[in-house]
Amino acid sequence: MEQKDRPSGSMTRRVAVIGAGPSGLTSIKSCLDEGLEPTCFESSDDIGGLWRFKETPEPGRSSIYRSLVVNTSKEMMCFSDFPMPADYPNYMLHSQLLQYFRLYAQHFDLLRHITFQTSVLTVRQRPDFSRSGQWEVVTENREGQEERHVFDGVLVCSGHYTHPVSPLDQFPGHESFPGRCLHSWAYKDADAFRGKRVVVVGIGNSGGDIAVEISRAAEKTFLSTRKGAWVIARMSSSGLPLDMMAISRLTALLTSLLPRALVNWAAERTLNHRYDHRLYGLQPTHRLLERKPLINDDLPGRILQGAVVLKPDLRGFQGSRLLFQDGTAEEDIDAVVFCTGYNGTFSFLPPSLCPGPGGELTLYRRVFPPALERPTLAIMGLFQTKGPIFPAVEMQARWVARVIAGLTQLPPQKTMLSKIEMETKRNMKSYPCPRQAALQVDYIPYLDSLAEQVGVRPNILGLLLREPGVGLRVLLGPCTPYQYRLRGPGKWDGARQAILTQWERVAQPFRTRLEPEPPRPRVLLSPWLITLSGGAVMLAVVLSQCKLTSALQDLLQDPAHLPDWLSALLGGSE
């Protein structure tokens, strides 16, 4: 086994990045931005990770189905200093997203830092770890040759959709089932299910997609769910992307100030106006804001047509007869597809970092194991949120790179553990399982908390005073990733223009047929004025019901308090 130590006298800190998916790519770039020297180990022969479709799934690697379309729109999910091409569709097929990653890697010259067809076998602390913070990483290349390396930091970007969870053994009589059972990890398309009677178990995003797709080929498709789901389409009002309309700082502010029960009632009422979830058999046991909704454009329509039939939780098998918790049964079932999630395991890490029975990791801000004496190992992307993943992982990478470079410090271990415990307890109100509860983060607050550590949180007050056009878009418009490149380390000169033109890129892929120019809307009907007026009215209602009322009255009596009041409301400072 060959040993590779740091060259004598070298001051540049070397960092191992494990995996060349989107998390790995943005981690490489973030390390380079902070003057670190990254080396990425990728077990396959290409970049892309989860988003690289392969006809045959490979054990130990993630796998997707042929028709997979992203659930977040291009402006919301892109990296913060590299907008997607304007002609890309707002919601794209996996192959087009992979092409975006190739453009990103090419633009920032990332490929030269990647060693392909090299697997990481072990990551262990060096004997002098308490002083140096260094790690010994053992890799194996395609010829089976092992190599030992020493790194000052390790970023784990290998993903957590590689080990499928199949509950088949939990169902009595499963041995008697003559048909085919598979996990969504192994599913590619509906061809094998043509003319069959199929049960899909699980109503997450994969379960919804697969049930809809199979229903177009199968004789009958049953979708079994234990708790139901709130179903939301990708398309919002006026046919615009849902996340561009829903994920904004104003929405987050109002949601935090208004009574949660009221927000749930109003949002659920809106969804039920489109299709009654109780009538369709979709009604969940939880309120809308408590869990991630199911993003699916077609499921209600397939239920309406009778192509998909909702069933309760699966109870057991009697040959080709499947039994359900409500006492009903379905006969002559040919196949069962389990869409029941994955175990996030990292077998190459020290066992001391994964003490739970399922190998769970305790992580500060879902990134750093607080048990380490030196914060030189980070787990990237191991979280769940009601928003796009890539901008959050990119912010993690920017923060981690600065921590490893010694530019940012973590709090004491006791403080980190207390923060983890507090967040898990809060999340358990919606997710009773501690493991699931620990994974949850609130999208904008999470991004802002990490951005504060990096020094790039948007100063909304300053923007409103200096550039009202940009400031209003940051406050009232969609929380696009460009906001986090306006200031501080990694500032991008194109961020301001990217924010000003984001809606133009949304509209660009629709411009495939010339139409006469419509009459100009009256000024009073301007969408911006409507948004501003509506936001002002809603904010006024909230303020009248909370402690900010007295502060607002003081403001009206003495306008000199305006900067202080706005600063307290919007947060951030230069």
Coordinates of C-alpha atoms in Angstrom, one line a residue, residues 4 60 118 121 125 127 162 172 187 275 297 306 345 348 354 358 365 512 534 556-557 565:
K4 CA 1.0 9.8 0.4
G60 CA -23.9 0.8 -3.1
T118 CA -11.6 5.3 -6.8
L121 CA -12.4 2.3 2.1
Q125 CA -8.2 10.1 12.7
P127 CA -2.7 9.6 16.1
T162 CA -27.7 4.3 -1.7
P172 CA -46.8 -12.0 7.2
Y187 CA -37.4 0.6 -10.7
Y275 CA -59.5 18.5 -5.2
D297 CA -48.9 17.0 -11.2
G306 CA -59.8 5.2 -11.7
T345 CA -25.0 4.9 6.1
F348 CA -16.0 4.1 5.8
C354 CA -22.2 6.6 14.2
G358 CA -28.9 2.3 12.7
R365 CA -26.4 22.3 12.0
T512 CA -41.4 29.3 -28.6
G534 CA -51.2 42.8 0.0
L556 CA -45.1 56.8 14.3
Q557 CA -44.6 59.2 17.2
W565 CA -37.1 49.5 13.7

